[in-house]
PDB file of C-alpha atoms in Angstrom:
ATOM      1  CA  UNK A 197      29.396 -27.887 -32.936  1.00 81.00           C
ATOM      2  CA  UNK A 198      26.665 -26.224 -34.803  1.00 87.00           C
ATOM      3  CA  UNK A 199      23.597 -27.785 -32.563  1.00 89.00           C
ATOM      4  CA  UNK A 200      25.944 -26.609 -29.033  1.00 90.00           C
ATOM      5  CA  UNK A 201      25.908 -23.236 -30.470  1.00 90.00           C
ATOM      6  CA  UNK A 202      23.027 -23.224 -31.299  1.00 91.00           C
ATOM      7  CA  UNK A 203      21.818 -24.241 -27.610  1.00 91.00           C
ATOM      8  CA  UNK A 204      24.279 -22.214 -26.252  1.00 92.00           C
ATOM      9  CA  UNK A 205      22.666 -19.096 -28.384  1.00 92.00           C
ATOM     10  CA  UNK A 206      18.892 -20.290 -27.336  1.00 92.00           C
ATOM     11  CA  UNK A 207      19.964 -20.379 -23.164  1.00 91.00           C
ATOM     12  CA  UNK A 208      21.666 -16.757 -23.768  1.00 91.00           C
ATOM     13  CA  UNK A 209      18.323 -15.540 -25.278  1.00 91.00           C
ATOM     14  CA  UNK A 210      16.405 -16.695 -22.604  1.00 90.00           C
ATOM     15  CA  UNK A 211      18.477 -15.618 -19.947  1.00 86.00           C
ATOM     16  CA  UNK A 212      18.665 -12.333 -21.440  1.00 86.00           C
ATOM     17  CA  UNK A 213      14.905 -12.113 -21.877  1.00 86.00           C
ATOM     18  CA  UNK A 214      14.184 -13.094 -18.042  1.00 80.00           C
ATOM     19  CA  UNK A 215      17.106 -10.505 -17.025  1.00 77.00           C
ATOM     20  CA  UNK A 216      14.698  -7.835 -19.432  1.00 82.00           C
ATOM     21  CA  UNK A 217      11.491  -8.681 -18.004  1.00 79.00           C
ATOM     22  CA  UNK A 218      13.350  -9.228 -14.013  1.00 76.00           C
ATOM     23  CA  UNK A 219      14.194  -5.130 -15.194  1.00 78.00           C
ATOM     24  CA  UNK A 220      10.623  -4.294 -15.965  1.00 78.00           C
ATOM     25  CA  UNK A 221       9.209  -5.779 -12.627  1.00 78.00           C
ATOM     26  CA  UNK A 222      11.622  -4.314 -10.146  1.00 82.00           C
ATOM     27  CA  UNK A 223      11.780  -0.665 -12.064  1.00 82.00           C
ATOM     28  CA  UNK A 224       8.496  -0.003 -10.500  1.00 86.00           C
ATOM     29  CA  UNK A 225       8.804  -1.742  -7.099  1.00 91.00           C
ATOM     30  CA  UNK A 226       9.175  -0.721  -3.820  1.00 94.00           C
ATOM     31  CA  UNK A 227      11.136  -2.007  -1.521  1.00 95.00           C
ATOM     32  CA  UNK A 228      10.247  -3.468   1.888  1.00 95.00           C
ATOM     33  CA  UNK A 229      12.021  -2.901   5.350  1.00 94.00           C
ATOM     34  CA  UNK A 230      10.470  -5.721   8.200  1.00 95.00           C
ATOM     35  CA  UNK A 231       9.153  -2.730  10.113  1.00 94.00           C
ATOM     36  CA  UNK A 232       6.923  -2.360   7.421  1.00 95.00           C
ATOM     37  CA  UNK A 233       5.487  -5.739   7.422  1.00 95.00           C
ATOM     38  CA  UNK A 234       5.418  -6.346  10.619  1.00 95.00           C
ATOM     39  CA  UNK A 235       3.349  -3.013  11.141  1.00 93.00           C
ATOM     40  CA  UNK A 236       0.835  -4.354   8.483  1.00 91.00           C
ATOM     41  CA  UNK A 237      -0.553  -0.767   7.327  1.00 91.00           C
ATOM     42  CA  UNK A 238       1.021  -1.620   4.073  1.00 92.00           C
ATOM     43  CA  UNK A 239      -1.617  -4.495   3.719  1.00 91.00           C
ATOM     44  CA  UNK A 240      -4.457  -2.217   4.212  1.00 90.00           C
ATOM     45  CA  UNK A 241      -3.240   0.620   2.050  1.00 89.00           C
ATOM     46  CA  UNK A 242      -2.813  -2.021  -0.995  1.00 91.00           C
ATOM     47  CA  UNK A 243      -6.328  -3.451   0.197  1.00 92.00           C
ATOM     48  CA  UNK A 244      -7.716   0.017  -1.148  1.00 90.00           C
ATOM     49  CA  UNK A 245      -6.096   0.279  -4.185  1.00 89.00           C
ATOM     50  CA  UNK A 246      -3.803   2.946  -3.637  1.00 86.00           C
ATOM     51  CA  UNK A 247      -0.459   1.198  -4.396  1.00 85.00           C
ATOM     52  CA  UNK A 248      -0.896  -1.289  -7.030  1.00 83.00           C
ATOM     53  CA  UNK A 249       3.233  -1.854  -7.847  1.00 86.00           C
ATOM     54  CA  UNK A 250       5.303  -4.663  -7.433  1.00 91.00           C
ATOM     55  CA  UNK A 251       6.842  -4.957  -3.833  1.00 94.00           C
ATOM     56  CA  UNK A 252      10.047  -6.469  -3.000  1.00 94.00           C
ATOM     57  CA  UNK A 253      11.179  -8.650  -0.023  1.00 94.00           C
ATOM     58  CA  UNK A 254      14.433  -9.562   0.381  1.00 92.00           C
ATOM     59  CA  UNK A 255      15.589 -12.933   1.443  1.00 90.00           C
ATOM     60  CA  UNK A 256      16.903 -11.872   5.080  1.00 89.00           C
ATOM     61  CA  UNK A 257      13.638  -9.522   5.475  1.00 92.00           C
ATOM     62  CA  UNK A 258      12.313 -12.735   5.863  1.00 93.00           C
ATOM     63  CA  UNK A 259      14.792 -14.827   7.756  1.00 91.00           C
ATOM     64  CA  UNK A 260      14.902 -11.540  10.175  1.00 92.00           C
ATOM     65  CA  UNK A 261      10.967 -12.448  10.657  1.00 94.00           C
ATOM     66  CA  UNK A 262      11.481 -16.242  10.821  1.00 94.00           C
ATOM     67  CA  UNK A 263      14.108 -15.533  13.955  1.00 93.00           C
ATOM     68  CA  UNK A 264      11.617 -13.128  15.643  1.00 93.00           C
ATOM     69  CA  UNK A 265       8.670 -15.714  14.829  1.00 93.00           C
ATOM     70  CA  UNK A 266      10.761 -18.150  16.679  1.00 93.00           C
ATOM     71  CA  UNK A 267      11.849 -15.479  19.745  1.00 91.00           C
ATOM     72  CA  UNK A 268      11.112 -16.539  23.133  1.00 92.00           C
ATOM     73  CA  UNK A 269       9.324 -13.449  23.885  1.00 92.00           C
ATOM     74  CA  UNK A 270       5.661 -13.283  23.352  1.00 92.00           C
ATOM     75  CA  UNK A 271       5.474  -9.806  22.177  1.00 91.00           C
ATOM     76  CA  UNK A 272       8.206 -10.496  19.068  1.00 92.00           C
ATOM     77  CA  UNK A 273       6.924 -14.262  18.419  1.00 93.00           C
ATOM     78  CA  UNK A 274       3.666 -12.573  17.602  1.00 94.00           C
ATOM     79  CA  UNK A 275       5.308  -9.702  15.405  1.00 93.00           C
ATOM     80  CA  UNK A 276       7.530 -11.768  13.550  1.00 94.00           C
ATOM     81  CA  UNK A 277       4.373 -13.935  12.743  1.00 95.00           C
ATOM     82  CA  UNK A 278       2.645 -10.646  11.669  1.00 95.00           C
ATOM     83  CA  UNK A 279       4.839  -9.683   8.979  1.00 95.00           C
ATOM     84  CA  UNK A 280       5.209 -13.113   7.795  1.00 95.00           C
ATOM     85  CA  UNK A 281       1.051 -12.979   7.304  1.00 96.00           C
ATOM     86  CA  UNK A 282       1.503  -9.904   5.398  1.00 95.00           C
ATOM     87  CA  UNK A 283       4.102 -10.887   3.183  1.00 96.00           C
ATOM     88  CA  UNK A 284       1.108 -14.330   2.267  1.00 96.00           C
ATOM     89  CA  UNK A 285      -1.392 -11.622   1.896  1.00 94.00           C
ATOM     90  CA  UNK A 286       0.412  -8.919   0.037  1.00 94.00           C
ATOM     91  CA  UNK A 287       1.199 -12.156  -2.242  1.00 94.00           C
ATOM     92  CA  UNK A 288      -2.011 -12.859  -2.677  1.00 93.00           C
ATOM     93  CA  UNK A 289      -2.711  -8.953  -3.484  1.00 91.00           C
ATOM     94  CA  UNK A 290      -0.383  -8.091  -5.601  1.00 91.00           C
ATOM     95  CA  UNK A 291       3.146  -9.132  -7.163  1.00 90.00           C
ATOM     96  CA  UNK A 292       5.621  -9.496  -4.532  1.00 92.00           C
ATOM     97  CA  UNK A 293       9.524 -10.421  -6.029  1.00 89.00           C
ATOM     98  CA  UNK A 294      11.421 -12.266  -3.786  1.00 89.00           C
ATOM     99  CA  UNK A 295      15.073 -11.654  -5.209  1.00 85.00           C
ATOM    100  CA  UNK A 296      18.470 -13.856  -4.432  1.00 75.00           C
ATOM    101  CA  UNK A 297      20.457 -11.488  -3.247  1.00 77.00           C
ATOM    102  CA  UNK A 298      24.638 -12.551  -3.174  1.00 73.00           C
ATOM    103  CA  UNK A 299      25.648 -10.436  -0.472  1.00 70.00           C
ATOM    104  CA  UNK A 300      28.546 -10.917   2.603  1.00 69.00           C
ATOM    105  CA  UNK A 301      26.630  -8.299   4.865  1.00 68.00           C
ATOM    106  CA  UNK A 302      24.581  -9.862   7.900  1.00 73.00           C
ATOM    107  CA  UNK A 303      22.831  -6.731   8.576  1.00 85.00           C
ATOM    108  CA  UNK A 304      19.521  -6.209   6.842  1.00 89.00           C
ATOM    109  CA  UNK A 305      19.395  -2.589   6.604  1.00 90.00           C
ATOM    110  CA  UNK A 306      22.971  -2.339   4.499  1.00 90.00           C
ATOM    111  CA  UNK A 307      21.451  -5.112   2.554  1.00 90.00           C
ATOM    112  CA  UNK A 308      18.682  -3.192   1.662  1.00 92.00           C
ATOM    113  CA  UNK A 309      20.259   0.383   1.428  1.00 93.00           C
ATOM    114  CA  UNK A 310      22.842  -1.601  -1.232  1.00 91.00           C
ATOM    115  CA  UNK A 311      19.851  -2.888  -2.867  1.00 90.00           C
ATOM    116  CA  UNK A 312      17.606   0.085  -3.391  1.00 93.00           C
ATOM    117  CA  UNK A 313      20.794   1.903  -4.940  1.00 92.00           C
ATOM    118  CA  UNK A 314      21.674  -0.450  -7.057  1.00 89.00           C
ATOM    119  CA  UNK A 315      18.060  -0.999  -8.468  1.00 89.00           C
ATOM    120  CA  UNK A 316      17.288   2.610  -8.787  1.00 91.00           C
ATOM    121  CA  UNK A 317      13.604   1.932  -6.594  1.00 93.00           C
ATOM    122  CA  UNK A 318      11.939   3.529  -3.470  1.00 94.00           C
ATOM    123  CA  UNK A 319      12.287   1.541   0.127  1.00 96.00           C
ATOM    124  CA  UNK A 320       9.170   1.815   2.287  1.00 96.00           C
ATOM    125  CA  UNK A 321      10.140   1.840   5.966  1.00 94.00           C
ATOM    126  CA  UNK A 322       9.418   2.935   9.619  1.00 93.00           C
ATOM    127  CA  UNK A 323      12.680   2.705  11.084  1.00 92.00           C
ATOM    128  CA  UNK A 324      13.783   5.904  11.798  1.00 92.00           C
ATOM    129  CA  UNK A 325      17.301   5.120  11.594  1.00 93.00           C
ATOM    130  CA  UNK A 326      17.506   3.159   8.612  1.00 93.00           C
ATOM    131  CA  UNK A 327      15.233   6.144   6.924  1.00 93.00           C
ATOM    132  CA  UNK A 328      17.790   8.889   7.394  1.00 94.00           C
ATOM    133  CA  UNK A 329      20.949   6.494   6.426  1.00 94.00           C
ATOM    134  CA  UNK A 330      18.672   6.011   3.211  1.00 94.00           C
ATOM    135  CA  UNK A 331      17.619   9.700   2.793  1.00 94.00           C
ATOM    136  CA  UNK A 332      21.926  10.700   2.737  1.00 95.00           C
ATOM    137  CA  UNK A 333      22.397   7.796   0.738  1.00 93.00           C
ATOM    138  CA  UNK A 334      20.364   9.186  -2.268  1.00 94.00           C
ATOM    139  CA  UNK A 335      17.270   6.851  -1.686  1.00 95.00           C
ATOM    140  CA  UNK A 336      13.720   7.831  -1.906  1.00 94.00           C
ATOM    141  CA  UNK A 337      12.473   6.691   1.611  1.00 95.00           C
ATOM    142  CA  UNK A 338       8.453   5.949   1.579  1.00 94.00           C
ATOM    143  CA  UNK A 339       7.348   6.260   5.105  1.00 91.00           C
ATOM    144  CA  UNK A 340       3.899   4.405   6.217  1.00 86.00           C
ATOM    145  CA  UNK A 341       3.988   6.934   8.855  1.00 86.00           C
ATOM    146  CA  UNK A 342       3.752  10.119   6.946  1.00 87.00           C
ATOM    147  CA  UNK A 343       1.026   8.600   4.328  1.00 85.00           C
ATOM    148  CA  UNK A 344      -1.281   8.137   7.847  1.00 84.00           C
ATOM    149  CA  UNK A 345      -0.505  11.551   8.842  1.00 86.00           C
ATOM    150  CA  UNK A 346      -1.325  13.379   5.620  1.00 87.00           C
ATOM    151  CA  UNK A 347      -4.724  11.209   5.549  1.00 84.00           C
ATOM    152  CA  UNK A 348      -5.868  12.085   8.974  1.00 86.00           C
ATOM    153  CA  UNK A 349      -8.856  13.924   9.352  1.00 83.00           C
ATOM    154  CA  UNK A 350      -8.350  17.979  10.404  1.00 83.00           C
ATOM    155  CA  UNK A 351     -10.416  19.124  13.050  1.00 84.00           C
ATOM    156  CA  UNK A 352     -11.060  22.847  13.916  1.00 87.00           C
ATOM    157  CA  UNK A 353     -11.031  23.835  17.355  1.00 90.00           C
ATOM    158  CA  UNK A 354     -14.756  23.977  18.920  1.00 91.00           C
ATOM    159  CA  UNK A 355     -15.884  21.207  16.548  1.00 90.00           C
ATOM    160  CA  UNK A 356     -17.578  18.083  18.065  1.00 89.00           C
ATOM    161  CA  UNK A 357     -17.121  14.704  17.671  1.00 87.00           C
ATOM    162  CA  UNK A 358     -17.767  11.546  19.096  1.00 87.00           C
ATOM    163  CA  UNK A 359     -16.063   8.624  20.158  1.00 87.00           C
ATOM    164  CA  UNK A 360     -17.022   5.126  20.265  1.00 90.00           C
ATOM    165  CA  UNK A 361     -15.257   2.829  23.046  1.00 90.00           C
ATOM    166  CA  UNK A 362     -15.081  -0.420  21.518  1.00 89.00           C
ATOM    167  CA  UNK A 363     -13.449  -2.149  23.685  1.00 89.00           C
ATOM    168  CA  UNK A 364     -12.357  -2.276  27.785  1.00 87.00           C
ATOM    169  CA  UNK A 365      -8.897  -1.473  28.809  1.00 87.00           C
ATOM    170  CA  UNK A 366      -7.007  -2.988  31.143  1.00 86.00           C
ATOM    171  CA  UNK A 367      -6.740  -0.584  33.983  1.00 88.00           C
ATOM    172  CA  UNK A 368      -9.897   0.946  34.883  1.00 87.00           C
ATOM    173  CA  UNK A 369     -11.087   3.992  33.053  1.00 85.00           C
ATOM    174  CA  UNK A 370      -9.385   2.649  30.098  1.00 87.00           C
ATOM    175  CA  UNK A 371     -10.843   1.539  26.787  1.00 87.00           C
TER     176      UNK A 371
END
């Protein structure tokens, strides 16, 4: 009886310890919508440095990109296979926490609305939608969007500039 209670105390410590240190990562984190990833600012912006905490994906983040990798349409094929390179890279980049989340909701956005609220952490999206439902919901939304718009250069009216075509269009007088 001893040595069972004894095991039984030594698995309780260690799941309490990897519940601790589970805490520690995600207090910090930020949250991932699939418009983010499939944009792929996000990679550049960690590229630079300027966001050097965890993120997290969720599960069906990444079975929503697996179904649009596998979409018949060329245009969705190709973003779904975007985000899913982003997800490798930001891997590679940084810590990215892949949590099992028990839930009964198909929808990813409740999924990840439920999420952020119960883990107390930002969400990083570009869904406009999903954004405001966050916003009322008490959630710190981090929008990709505004971060490129606060960063863009000001120009003064009569100042010149010049612009380098770097590649043709596909109408003409496009590039």
């Amino acid at each position: 009886k001893r040595i069972q209670q004894a095991r039984r105390e030594k698995q309780r410590m260690k799941a309490d310890e990897k519940s601790v240190k589970e805490k520690q990562e995600i207090e910090n984190a930020i949250l991932l919508d699939t418009s983010v990833l499939i944009d792929g600012r996000i990679l550049d912006v960690v590229k630079t440095g300027f966001l050097d905490r965890p993120f997290v994906v969720t599960q069906n983040v990444i079975n929503e990109l697996q179904k649009l990798s596998d979409n018949k349409n060329k245009v969705k094929r190709s973003r779904g296979r975007m985000g899913l390179d982003v997800i490798k890279e930001l891997k590679k980049r940084t810590n990215v926490i892949v949590p099992d989340i028990k839930t009964k909701e198909k929808d990813v956005d409740s999924t990840l609305i439920e999420y952020a609220k119960e883990k107390k952490i930002k969400l990083m999206t570009l869904d406009f939608n999903l954004n405001k439902v966050a916003k009322v919901s008490g959630i710190t939304v981090l929008n990709v969007n505004d971060l490129i718009n606060a960063l863009k250069t000001v120009l003064l009216p009569g100042e010149e500039f010049s612009v380098k075509i770097l590649q043709q269009g596909k109408e003409k007088k496009q590039g």
